[in-house]
Amino acid sequence: MSKDNIMNTYGRFDVTFEKGIGSKIYDINGKEYIDFVSGVATNCLGHSHPAIIKAITEQSSKLMHISNYYWNTEHSKLAEILIKNSDHSKVFFCNSGTEAVEGALKVARKHGKLSGNLNKNILLYMDNSFHGRTFGALSVTGQPKYQNDFRPLISGVKEVKFNDIEDLKKNFDENVCGIIIEPIQGEGGINPADVKFLETARVLCDKFDALLIFDEIQCGMGRLGSLFAYKKFGVIPDVISIAKALGGGFPIGAFITNEKASKALVPGDHGSTFGGNPLGSAVGTAVLTELTDGGVIASIDEKSAYLKEKLNSLKDKYGVINEVKGMGLLIGISLKTSPKEFMNACFKNGLLVVTAGADVVRLLPPLNVTIPELDEALKLLEDVFKEITA
């Protein structure tokens, strides 16, 4: 089986996977791994979950795709669940997180245009942030290593120091149309936003009639222990970008708006050929039903506390960990050793983890992971700590 026809855009491990069940995944040689990458926080119900298989099987036999010139039953169902569980009023469906960010940025720009102030087009973003790799999302990503080879990017953007209230105030004025923030920076190193910083952003947006956008693509959809991440911080944004876990592994994204923000876009302003298709929407509904009614989200806080306690014990025992950080089941281990080498050692031992930022390894287990499965992963982690401190 040739791999030469696939474009060289990822630093892939030398492994080919072919099946997975729950938190376990198996390569073509039958080797078992514990998957604590979960498609980078996407496979929130693990692999081959019965509810997802059922939704795909049943819906694919009825209707997979129609044009958005028409309504379909499934996107209406999914929208109703999202709005019922949020403080917002409208949903736009797309296919990925980057698309959800692009849509949110367009809402903010159009909102600025409608204000009557022709200069109200500035988008603020955070240093060390990550929002995607399309030109718009890349332009508000605060990491030059992703941007440099693709300049010039879009204009009308300004970087703000994350969690620096004074820098936020200094850059905010009547020409700002929107600000985009990850409640927890994922790719940047599992860095939570300070509540005071988010509260200040909310006050400034209200003062200057700008839109507060939360990028919850990695930290939302249950991962922090609430369906939406913003509920853990007590600050309500105007727009939320979601994706990843929304489909449990099936491609779907969305941005959600409150009443004020929803008025910005009118027919012709935005679109998505596959956005809100019946198949993706049916899967999203199945996933959210498991997360909410199925009790998955209700179990997150207990699992998070257990995992953090065990990791802090490893910190005390081996002296290789700087800090255990994050919320819910979005956990970062800041290391005194190379995170890439640590990740590779975990891989050899049969545990999949992924790096973030300069010194962090992320643990992103399925949200329905069991305590015994956490113990299995912790044992493999301890084996790696033993190896690197021997």
mmCIF file of C-alpha atoms in Angstrom:
data_model
loop_
_atom_site.group_PDB
_atom_site.id
_atom_site.type_symbol
_atom_site.label_atom_id
_atom_site.label_comp_id
_atom_site.label_asym_id
_atom_site.label_seq_id
_atom_site.Cartn_x
_atom_site.Cartn_y
_atom_site.Cartn_z
ATOM 1 C CA MET A 1 0.000 0.000 0.000
ATOM 2 C CA SER A 2 1.737 3.159 -1.247
ATOM 3 C CA LYS A 3 1.846 6.347 0.825
ATOM 4 C CA ASP A 4 3.592 8.352 -1.919
ATOM 5 C CA ASN A 5 0.387 9.877 -3.276
ATOM 6 C CA ILE A 6 -0.493 11.746 -0.071
ATOM 7 C CA MET A 7 0.828 15.295 0.218
ATOM 8 C CA ASN A 8 3.610 15.777 2.764
ATOM 9 C CA THR A 9 1.875 18.142 5.182
ATOM 10 C CA TYR A 10 1.957 16.175 8.454
ATOM 11 C CA GLY A 11 4.758 14.750 10.576
ATOM 12 C CA ARG A 12 3.095 11.364 10.831
ATOM 13 C CA PHE A 13 4.134 8.504 13.094
ATOM 14 C CA ASP A 14 5.226 5.331 11.319
ATOM 15 C CA VAL A 15 1.975 3.523 12.022
ATOM 16 C CA THR A 16 -1.203 2.759 10.100
ATOM 17 C CA PHE A 17 -4.399 2.327 12.095
ATOM 18 C CA GLU A 18 -7.367 0.350 10.830
ATOM 19 C CA LYS A 19 -9.877 -0.043 13.662
ATOM 20 C CA GLY A 20 -10.795 1.223 17.105
ATOM 21 C CA ILE A 21 -13.194 0.368 19.916
ATOM 22 C CA GLY A 22 -13.824 2.811 22.738
ATOM 23 C CA SER A 23 -10.540 4.266 23.991
ATOM 24 C CA LYS A 24 -8.473 1.565 22.232
ATOM 25 C CA ILE A 25 -7.154 1.697 18.678
ATOM 26 C CA TYR A 26 -5.371 -1.011 16.674
ATOM 27 C CA ASP A 27 -2.779 -0.829 13.901
ATOM 28 C CA ILE A 28 -2.564 -3.095 10.850
ATOM 29 C CA ASN A 29 -0.311 -5.472 12.793
ATOM 30 C CA GLY A 30 -2.860 -5.816 15.583
ATOM 31 C CA LYS A 31 -0.932 -3.772 18.165
ATOM 32 C CA GLU A 32 -3.212 -2.090 20.697
ATOM 33 C CA TYR A 33 -2.839 1.533 21.781
ATOM 34 C CA ILE A 34 -4.732 3.614 24.323
ATOM 35 C CA ASP A 35 -5.906 6.667 22.404
ATOM 36 C CA PHE A 36 -5.597 9.810 24.522
ATOM 37 C CA VAL A 37 -5.393 12.034 21.459
ATOM 38 C CA SER A 38 -8.979 11.279 20.415
ATOM 39 C CA GLY A 39 -8.493 12.823 17.001
ATOM 40 C CA VAL A 40 -7.258 15.945 18.880
ATOM 41 C CA ALA A 41 -10.317 16.232 21.137
ATOM 42 C CA THR A 42 -12.685 15.061 18.392
ATOM 43 C CA ASN A 43 -13.623 11.458 19.208
ATOM 44 C CA CYS A 44 -15.460 12.467 22.372
ATOM 45 C CA LEU A 45 -17.240 9.103 22.601
ATOM 46 C CA GLY A 46 -14.205 7.082 21.608
ATOM 47 C CA HIS A 47 -14.115 4.847 18.547
ATOM 48 C CA SER A 48 -17.049 2.964 16.999
ATOM 49 C CA HIS A 49 -19.615 4.205 19.501
ATOM 50 C CA PRO A 50 -22.983 2.446 18.954
ATOM 51 C CA ALA A 51 -24.973 5.717 18.940
ATOM 52 C CA ILE A 52 -22.823 7.150 16.151
ATOM 53 C CA ILE A 53 -22.914 3.939 14.122
ATOM 54 C CA LYS A 54 -26.705 3.817 14.491
ATOM 55 C CA ALA A 55 -27.126 7.449 13.407
ATOM 56 C CA ILE A 56 -24.907 6.998 10.338
ATOM 57 C CA THR A 57 -26.571 3.718 9.353
ATOM 58 C CA GLU A 58 -30.132 4.941 9.710
ATOM 59 C CA GLN A 59 -29.683 8.416 8.265
ATOM 60 C CA SER A 60 -27.512 7.324 5.325
ATOM 61 C CA SER A 61 -30.326 4.996 4.258
ATOM 62 C CA LYS A 62 -32.796 7.909 4.205
ATOM 63 C CA LEU A 63 -31.107 11.166 3.139
ATOM 64 C CA MET A 64 -27.450 12.201 3.207
ATOM 65 C CA HIS A 65 -27.306 15.560 1.470
ATOM 66 C CA ILE A 66 -29.533 18.202 -0.016
ATOM 67 C CA SER A 67 -28.896 21.809 -0.918
ATOM 68 C CA ASN A 68 -29.382 24.539 1.659
ATOM 69 C CA TYR A 69 -32.086 25.882 -0.633
ATOM 70 C CA TYR A 70 -34.275 23.562 1.451
ATOM 71 C CA TRP A 71 -34.857 22.751 5.110
ATOM 72 C CA ASN A 72 -34.094 19.302 6.474
ATOM 73 C CA THR A 73 -35.372 17.631 9.625
ATOM 74 C CA GLU A 74 -31.988 16.803 11.090
ATOM 75 C CA HIS A 75 -30.343 20.235 11.050
ATOM 76 C CA SER A 76 -33.406 21.664 12.778
ATOM 77 C CA LYS A 77 -33.142 19.018 15.524
ATOM 78 C CA LEU A 78 -29.455 19.688 16.103
ATOM 79 C CA ALA A 79 -29.915 23.450 16.133
ATOM 80 C CA GLU A 80 -32.669 23.119 18.707
ATOM 81 C CA ILE A 81 -30.405 21.135 21.054
ATOM 82 C CA LEU A 82 -27.558 23.645 20.733
ATOM 83 C CA ILE A 83 -29.765 26.656 21.363
ATOM 84 C CA LYS A 84 -31.606 24.952 24.218
ATOM 85 C CA ASN A 85 -28.284 24.398 25.981
ATOM 86 C CA SER A 86 -26.805 27.856 25.353
ATOM 87 C CA ASP A 87 -27.622 31.526 25.884
ATOM 88 C CA HIS A 88 -27.852 32.117 22.141
ATOM 89 C CA SER A 89 -30.457 32.149 19.401
ATOM 90 C CA LYS A 90 -29.093 31.138 15.960
ATOM 91 C CA VAL A 91 -26.786 28.513 14.449
ATOM 92 C CA PHE A 92 -24.881 28.341 11.169
ATOM 93 C CA PHE A 93 -23.618 24.867 10.252
ATOM 94 C CA CYS A 94 -20.378 24.196 8.393
ATOM 95 C CA ASN A 95 -17.846 21.349 8.204
ATOM 96 C CA SER A 96 -14.834 22.207 10.373
ATOM 97 C CA GLY A 97 -13.454 24.393 13.110
ATOM 98 C CA THR A 98 -11.558 26.648 10.748
ATOM 99 C CA GLU A 99 -14.755 27.285 8.795
ATOM 100 C CA ALA A 100 -16.551 28.079 12.045
ATOM 101 C CA VAL A 101 -13.872 30.664 12.851
ATOM 102 C CA GLU A 102 -14.079 32.160 9.357
ATOM 103 C CA GLY A 103 -17.828 32.557 9.737
ATOM 104 C CA ALA A 104 -17.475 34.166 13.160
ATOM 105 C CA LEU A 105 -14.960 36.678 11.809
ATOM 106 C CA LYS A 106 -17.318 37.562 8.960
ATOM 107 C CA VAL A 107 -20.134 38.146 11.439
ATOM 108 C CA ALA A 108 -17.918 40.568 13.380
ATOM 109 C CA ARG A 109 -16.802 42.436 10.248
ATOM 110 C CA LYS A 110 -20.378 42.753 8.989
ATOM 111 C CA HIS A 111 -21.520 43.905 12.444
ATOM 112 C CA GLY A 112 -18.896 46.634 12.279
ATOM 113 C CA LYS A 113 -20.013 47.662 8.811
ATOM 114 C CA LEU A 114 -23.637 47.962 9.932
ATOM 115 C CA SER A 115 -22.637 50.323 12.751
ATOM 116 C CA GLY A 116 -22.136 53.153 10.271
ATOM 117 C CA ASN A 117 -18.499 53.638 11.335
ATOM 118 C CA LEU A 118 -16.549 52.845 8.143
ATOM 119 C CA ASN A 119 -13.387 52.227 10.194
ATOM 120 C CA LYS A 120 -15.012 49.682 12.524
ATOM 121 C CA ASN A 121 -13.249 46.636 11.064
ATOM 122 C CA ILE A 122 -10.468 45.799 13.525
ATOM 123 C CA LEU A 123 -10.313 42.235 14.862
ATOM 124 C CA LEU A 124 -8.363 41.635 18.061
ATOM 125 C CA TYR A 125 -6.747 38.282 18.769
ATOM 126 C CA MET A 126 -4.475 36.776 21.418
ATOM 127 C CA ASP A 127 -0.771 36.035 21.279
ATOM 128 C CA ASN A 128 0.014 32.295 21.422
ATOM 129 C CA SER A 129 -3.465 31.494 20.077
ATOM 130 C CA PHE A 130 -4.448 29.071 17.329
ATOM 131 C CA HIS A 131 -7.613 29.315 15.247
ATOM 132 C CA GLY A 132 -6.875 27.419 12.024
ATOM 133 C CA ARG A 133 -4.925 27.497 8.798
ATOM 134 C CA THR A 134 -7.133 29.293 6.263
ATOM 135 C CA PHE A 135 -6.143 32.888 5.554
ATOM 136 C CA GLY A 136 -8.705 34.477 7.858
ATOM 137 C CA ALA A 137 -8.160 32.078 10.757
ATOM 138 C CA LEU A 138 -4.395 32.208 10.256
ATOM 139 C CA SER A 139 -4.470 36.001 10.382
ATOM 140 C CA VAL A 140 -5.861 35.889 13.934
ATOM 141 C CA THR A 141 -3.559 33.084 15.081
ATOM 142 C CA GLY A 142 -0.922 34.465 17.439
ATOM 143 C CA GLN A 143 1.927 32.139 16.451
ATOM 144 C CA PRO A 144 4.292 33.453 13.730
ATOM 145 C CA LYS A 145 5.587 29.942 12.944
ATOM 146 C CA TYR A 146 2.229 29.187 11.300
ATOM 147 C CA GLN A 147 1.982 32.575 9.568
ATOM 148 C CA ASN A 148 5.375 33.602 8.210
ATOM 149 C CA ASP A 149 5.449 31.613 4.962
ATOM 150 C CA PHE A 150 1.964 32.798 3.975
ATOM 151 C CA ARG A 151 2.226 36.543 4.410
ATOM 152 C CA PRO A 152 0.698 38.923 3.528
ATOM 153 C CA LEU A 153 -2.298 37.864 5.596
ATOM 154 C CA ILE A 154 -5.545 39.803 5.956
ATOM 155 C CA SER A 155 -5.296 43.343 7.300
ATOM 156 C CA GLY A 156 -7.277 44.969 10.078
ATOM 157 C CA VAL A 157 -6.085 42.642 12.852
ATOM 158 C CA LYS A 158 -4.261 43.410 16.106
ATOM 159 C CA GLU A 159 -2.574 41.104 18.585
ATOM 160 C CA VAL A 160 -3.250 41.411 22.330
ATOM 161 C CA LYS A 161 -1.244 39.797 25.127
ATOM 162 C CA PHE A 162 -3.305 36.910 26.499
ATOM 163 C CA ASN A 163 -4.574 37.570 30.031
ATOM 164 C CA ASP A 164 -3.035 41.079 30.050
ATOM 165 C CA ILE A 165 -5.923 43.388 30.934
ATOM 166 C CA GLU A 166 -3.949 46.592 30.412
ATOM 167 C CA ASP A 167 -2.833 45.542 26.931
ATOM 168 C CA LEU A 168 -6.431 44.631 26.126
ATOM 169 C CA LYS A 169 -7.678 48.062 27.201
ATOM 170 C CA LYS A 170 -4.882 49.802 25.287
ATOM 171 C CA ASN A 171 -5.860 48.104 22.015
ATOM 172 C CA PHE A 172 -9.642 48.438 22.363
ATOM 173 C CA ASP A 173 -11.491 51.390 20.857
ATOM 174 C CA GLU A 174 -14.532 52.271 18.733
ATOM 175 C CA ASN A 175 -12.899 50.803 15.603
ATOM 176 C CA VAL A 176 -12.829 47.261 17.017
ATOM 177 C CA CYS A 177 -15.592 45.108 15.544
ATOM 178 C CA GLY A 178 -14.720 41.886 17.339
ATOM 179 C CA ILE A 179 -12.287 39.999 19.537
ATOM 180 C CA ILE A 180 -11.592 36.261 19.362
ATOM 181 C CA ILE A 181 -10.425 34.296 22.413
ATOM 182 C CA GLU A 182 -9.935 30.620 23.260
ATOM 183 C CA PRO A 183 -11.237 30.095 26.823
ATOM 184 C CA ILE A 184 -8.371 27.617 27.060
ATOM 185 C CA GLN A 185 -5.571 27.882 24.517
ATOM 186 C CA GLY A 186 -5.160 24.346 23.196
ATOM 187 C CA GLU A 187 -2.336 24.307 20.663
ATOM 188 C CA GLY A 188 -0.671 27.104 22.617
ATOM 189 C CA GLY A 189 -0.049 24.908 25.656
ATOM 190 C CA ILE A 190 -3.327 24.396 27.613
ATOM 191 C CA ASN A 191 -3.430 27.943 28.963
ATOM 192 C CA PRO A 192 -6.738 28.942 30.606
ATOM 193 C CA ALA A 193 -8.037 32.471 30.267
ATOM 194 C CA ASP A 194 -8.307 34.439 33.505
ATOM 195 C CA VAL A 195 -11.934 35.117 34.377
ATOM 196 C CA LYS A 196 -11.121 38.795 35.033
ATOM 197 C CA PHE A 197 -9.607 39.057 31.553
ATOM 198 C CA LEU A 198 -12.725 37.586 29.961
ATOM 199 C CA GLU A 199 -14.966 39.808 32.069
ATOM 200 C CA THR A 200 -12.993 42.860 30.941
ATOM 201 C CA ALA A 201 -13.313 41.783 27.309
ATOM 202 C CA ARG A 202 -17.082 41.465 27.794
ATOM 203 C CA VAL A 203 -17.319 44.963 29.312
ATOM 204 C CA LEU A 204 -15.221 46.502 26.528
ATOM 205 C CA CYS A 205 -17.254 44.774 23.810
ATOM 206 C CA ASP A 206 -20.440 46.165 25.335
ATOM 207 C CA LYS A 207 -18.916 49.635 25.683
ATOM 208 C CA PHE A 208 -17.640 49.815 22.098
ATOM 209 C CA ASP A 209 -20.362 47.693 20.423
ATOM 210 C CA ALA A 210 -17.967 44.923 19.377
ATOM 211 C CA LEU A 211 -18.620 41.176 19.312
ATOM 212 C CA LEU A 212 -16.968 38.810 21.772
ATOM 213 C CA ILE A 213 -16.095 35.560 19.978
ATOM 214 C CA PHE A 214 -15.098 32.410 21.851
ATOM 215 C CA ASP A 215 -13.262 29.714 19.930
ATOM 216 C CA GLU A 216 -14.466 26.567 21.719
ATOM 217 C CA ILE A 217 -13.434 24.186 18.969
ATOM 218 C CA GLN A 218 -11.068 22.188 21.191
ATOM 219 C CA CYS A 219 -12.313 23.058 24.681
ATOM 220 C CA GLY A 220 -16.075 22.960 24.044
ATOM 221 C CA MET A 221 -18.717 20.271 23.588
ATOM 222 C CA GLY A 222 -18.333 18.783 27.040
ATOM 223 C CA ARG A 223 -14.566 18.596 27.419
ATOM 224 C CA LEU A 224 -14.446 20.979 30.382
ATOM 225 C CA GLY A 225 -17.452 19.440 32.120
ATOM 226 C CA SER A 226 -20.140 21.642 30.568
ATOM 227 C CA LEU A 227 -21.490 21.443 27.035
ATOM 228 C CA PHE A 228 -20.145 24.912 26.285
ATOM 229 C CA ALA A 229 -16.814 26.018 27.738
ATOM 230 C CA TYR A 230 -18.003 29.564 28.461
ATOM 231 C CA LYS A 231 -20.291 28.264 31.207
ATOM 232 C CA LYS A 232 -17.213 27.296 33.256
ATOM 233 C CA PHE A 233 -16.008 30.911 33.134
ATOM 234 C CA GLY A 234 -19.296 32.734 33.693
ATOM 235 C CA VAL A 235 -18.813 35.067 30.717
ATOM 236 C CA ILE A 236 -21.276 34.864 27.819
ATOM 237 C CA PRO A 237 -19.830 35.559 24.361
ATOM 238 C CA ASP A 238 -21.781 36.909 21.395
ATOM 239 C CA VAL A 239 -20.482 34.232 19.026
ATOM 240 C CA ILE A 240 -19.129 30.724 19.650
ATOM 241 C CA SER A 241 -17.185 28.618 17.162
ATOM 242 C CA ILE A 242 -17.521 24.857 17.677
ATOM 243 C CA ALA A 243 -16.526 21.705 15.777
ATOM 244 C CA LYS A 244 -14.362 18.666 16.637
ATOM 245 C CA ALA A 245 -16.413 16.828 19.316
ATOM 246 C CA LEU A 246 -19.691 18.109 17.846
ATOM 247 C CA GLY A 247 -19.587 15.179 15.415
ATOM 248 C CA GLY A 248 -17.665 12.701 17.556
ATOM 249 C CA GLY A 249 -15.357 12.059 14.596
ATOM 250 C CA PHE A 250 -17.754 12.904 11.774
ATOM 251 C CA PRO A 251 -16.937 16.229 10.038
ATOM 252 C CA ILE A 252 -19.217 19.014 11.256
ATOM 253 C CA GLY A 253 -18.740 22.517 12.624
ATOM 254 C CA ALA A 254 -20.896 25.483 13.524
ATOM 255 C CA PHE A 255 -20.915 28.999 14.854
ATOM 256 C CA ILE A 256 -23.616 30.126 17.232
ATOM 257 C CA THR A 257 -24.764 33.706 17.713
ATOM 258 C CA ASN A 258 -26.866 35.709 20.113
ATOM 259 C CA GLU A 259 -29.702 37.855 18.809
ATOM 260 C CA LYS A 260 -27.523 40.932 18.233
ATOM 261 C CA ALA A 261 -24.852 39.089 16.276
ATOM 262 C CA SER A 262 -27.355 36.998 14.313
ATOM 263 C CA LYS A 263 -28.706 40.121 12.593
ATOM 264 C CA ALA A 264 -25.407 40.722 10.779
ATOM 265 C CA LEU A 265 -25.690 38.045 8.088
ATOM 266 C CA VAL A 266 -28.445 37.985 5.486
ATOM 267 C CA PRO A 267 -29.024 35.677 2.472
ATOM 268 C CA GLY A 268 -25.987 35.814 0.198
ATOM 269 C CA ASP A 269 -23.502 36.832 2.908
ATOM 270 C CA HIS A 270 -22.316 33.351 3.818
ATOM 271 C CA GLY A 271 -22.804 29.738 2.784
ATOM 272 C CA SER A 272 -21.564 26.164 2.968
ATOM 273 C CA THR A 273 -22.398 23.450 0.440
ATOM 274 C CA PHE A 274 -22.238 20.595 2.940
ATOM 275 C CA GLY A 275 -23.022 22.599 6.084
ATOM 276 C CA GLY A 276 -25.991 21.192 7.994
ATOM 277 C CA ASN A 277 -26.368 18.170 5.739
ATOM 278 C CA PRO A 278 -28.795 15.568 7.140
ATOM 279 C CA LEU A 279 -26.136 12.930 7.767
ATOM 280 C CA GLY A 280 -23.734 15.157 9.693
ATOM 281 C CA SER A 281 -26.597 16.728 11.629
ATOM 282 C CA ALA A 282 -28.014 13.340 12.626
ATOM 283 C CA VAL A 283 -24.611 12.307 13.949
ATOM 284 C CA GLY A 284 -24.284 15.598 15.855
ATOM 285 C CA THR A 285 -27.661 15.034 17.479
ATOM 286 C CA ALA A 286 -26.678 11.496 18.500
ATOM 287 C CA VAL A 287 -23.413 12.740 19.998
ATOM 288 C CA LEU A 288 -24.998 15.606 21.957
ATOM 289 C CA THR A 289 -27.729 13.308 23.243
ATOM 290 C CA GLU A 290 -25.104 10.922 24.632
ATOM 291 C CA LEU A 291 -23.111 13.792 26.147
ATOM 292 C CA THR A 292 -26.104 15.395 27.853
ATOM 293 C CA ASP A 293 -28.947 12.922 28.401
ATOM 294 C CA GLY A 294 -26.526 9.982 28.491
ATOM 295 C CA GLY A 295 -24.691 11.432 31.477
ATOM 296 C CA VAL A 296 -21.248 11.664 29.899
ATOM 297 C CA ILE A 297 -20.734 15.343 30.713
ATOM 298 C CA ALA A 298 -21.987 14.837 34.267
ATOM 299 C CA SER A 299 -19.071 12.463 34.894
ATOM 300 C CA ILE A 300 -16.286 14.768 33.667
ATOM 301 C CA ASP A 301 -15.523 16.659 36.887
ATOM 302 C CA GLU A 302 -15.015 13.446 38.855
ATOM 303 C CA LYS A 303 -12.727 11.953 36.204
ATOM 304 C CA SER A 304 -10.799 15.202 35.900
ATOM 305 C CA ALA A 305 -10.159 15.392 39.647
ATOM 306 C CA TYR A 306 -9.040 11.754 39.690
ATOM 307 C CA LEU A 307 -6.671 12.191 36.739
ATOM 308 C CA LYS A 308 -5.143 15.395 38.114
ATOM 309 C CA GLU A 309 -4.606 13.836 41.542
ATOM 310 C CA LYS A 310 -2.772 10.868 40.011
ATOM 311 C CA LEU A 311 -0.686 13.098 37.731
ATOM 312 C CA ASN A 312 0.318 15.308 40.639
ATOM 313 C CA SER A 313 1.418 12.186 42.491
ATOM 314 C CA LEU A 314 3.662 11.369 39.514
ATOM 315 C CA LYS A 315 4.928 14.954 39.628
ATOM 316 C CA ASP A 316 5.979 14.525 43.252
ATOM 317 C CA LYS A 317 7.445 11.069 42.646
ATOM 318 C CA TYR A 318 9.598 11.694 39.581
ATOM 319 C CA GLY A 319 10.371 15.413 39.470
ATOM 320 C CA VAL A 320 9.994 15.642 35.684
ATOM 321 C CA ILE A 321 6.702 17.542 35.657
ATOM 322 C CA ASN A 322 6.667 21.327 36.044
ATOM 323 C CA GLU A 323 2.911 21.631 36.302
ATOM 324 C CA VAL A 324 -0.344 19.799 35.639
ATOM 325 C CA LYS A 325 -2.795 22.252 34.078
ATOM 326 C CA GLY A 326 -6.069 22.500 32.236
ATOM 327 C CA MET A 327 -9.710 21.777 33.070
ATOM 328 C CA GLY A 328 -12.040 18.833 32.665
ATOM 329 C CA LEU A 329 -10.477 16.292 30.315
ATOM 330 C CA LEU A 330 -8.352 18.890 28.521
ATOM 331 C CA ILE A 331 -5.200 18.255 30.543
ATOM 332 C CA GLY A 332 -1.683 19.520 29.928
ATOM 333 C CA ILE A 333 1.503 18.161 31.504
ATOM 334 C CA SER A 334 4.253 20.791 31.441
ATOM 335 C CA LEU A 335 7.550 18.894 31.344
ATOM 336 C CA LYS A 336 11.166 19.598 32.275
ATOM 337 C CA THR A 337 12.197 17.277 29.444
ATOM 338 C CA SER A 338 11.465 17.360 25.697
ATOM 339 C CA PRO A 339 7.702 16.930 25.142
ATOM 340 C CA LYS A 340 8.325 15.475 21.696
ATOM 341 C CA GLU A 341 10.658 12.810 23.074
ATOM 342 C CA PHE A 342 8.166 12.089 25.846
ATOM 343 C CA MET A 343 5.345 11.760 23.299
ATOM 344 C CA ASN A 344 7.464 9.366 21.235
ATOM 345 C CA ALA A 345 8.247 7.275 24.312
ATOM 346 C CA CYS A 346 4.524 7.074 25.118
ATOM 347 C CA PHE A 347 3.846 5.963 21.557
ATOM 348 C CA LYS A 348 6.369 3.131 21.828
ATOM 349 C CA ASN A 349 4.676 2.037 25.057
ATOM 350 C CA GLY A 350 1.238 1.992 23.425
ATOM 351 C CA LEU A 351 -0.172 5.319 24.614
ATOM 352 C CA LEU A 352 -1.133 8.079 22.169
ATOM 353 C CA VAL A 353 -0.641 11.637 23.441
ATOM 354 C CA VAL A 354 0.082 14.903 21.622
ATOM 355 C CA THR A 355 2.251 17.946 22.315
ATOM 356 C CA ALA A 356 1.145 21.565 22.760
ATOM 357 C CA GLY A 357 3.164 24.761 23.045
ATOM 358 C CA ALA A 358 6.839 24.674 24.023
ATOM 359 C CA ASP A 359 6.861 22.156 26.864
ATOM 360 C CA VAL A 360 3.432 20.526 27.185
ATOM 361 C CA VAL A 361 2.039 17.077 26.433
ATOM 362 C CA ARG A 362 -1.751 16.958 26.145
ATOM 363 C CA LEU A 363 -4.015 14.235 27.473
ATOM 364 C CA LEU A 364 -7.318 14.236 25.564
ATOM 365 C CA PRO A 365 -9.105 11.004 26.448
ATOM 366 C CA PRO A 366 -12.599 10.241 25.184
ATOM 367 C CA LEU A 367 -15.125 11.906 27.468
ATOM 368 C CA ASN A 368 -16.690 8.527 28.261
ATOM 369 C CA VAL A 369 -13.346 7.088 29.384
ATOM 370 C CA THR A 370 -13.615 4.886 32.477
ATOM 371 C CA ILE A 371 -11.552 5.093 35.670
ATOM 372 C CA PRO A 372 -9.921 1.687 34.899
ATOM 373 C CA GLU A 373 -8.926 3.033 31.470
ATOM 374 C CA LEU A 374 -7.442 6.119 33.101
ATOM 375 C CA ASP A 375 -5.469 3.794 35.372
ATOM 376 C CA GLU A 376 -4.165 1.862 32.348
ATOM 377 C CA ALA A 377 -2.952 5.086 30.761
ATOM 378 C CA LEU A 378 -1.438 6.323 34.018
ATOM 379 C CA LYS A 379 0.547 3.090 34.326
ATOM 380 C CA LEU A 380 1.966 3.595 30.824
ATOM 381 C CA LEU A 381 2.795 7.209 31.690
ATOM 382 C CA GLU A 382 4.604 6.084 34.834
ATOM 383 C CA ASP A 383 6.580 3.551 32.793
ATOM 384 C CA VAL A 384 7.794 6.422 30.619
ATOM 385 C CA PHE A 385 8.724 8.508 33.669
ATOM 386 C CA LYS A 386 10.718 5.545 34.993
ATOM 387 C CA GLU A 387 12.529 5.212 31.670
ATOM 388 C CA ILE A 388 13.544 8.853 31.403
ATOM 389 C CA THR A 389 14.674 9.116 35.045
ATOM 390 C CA ALA A 390 16.556 5.805 35.142
#
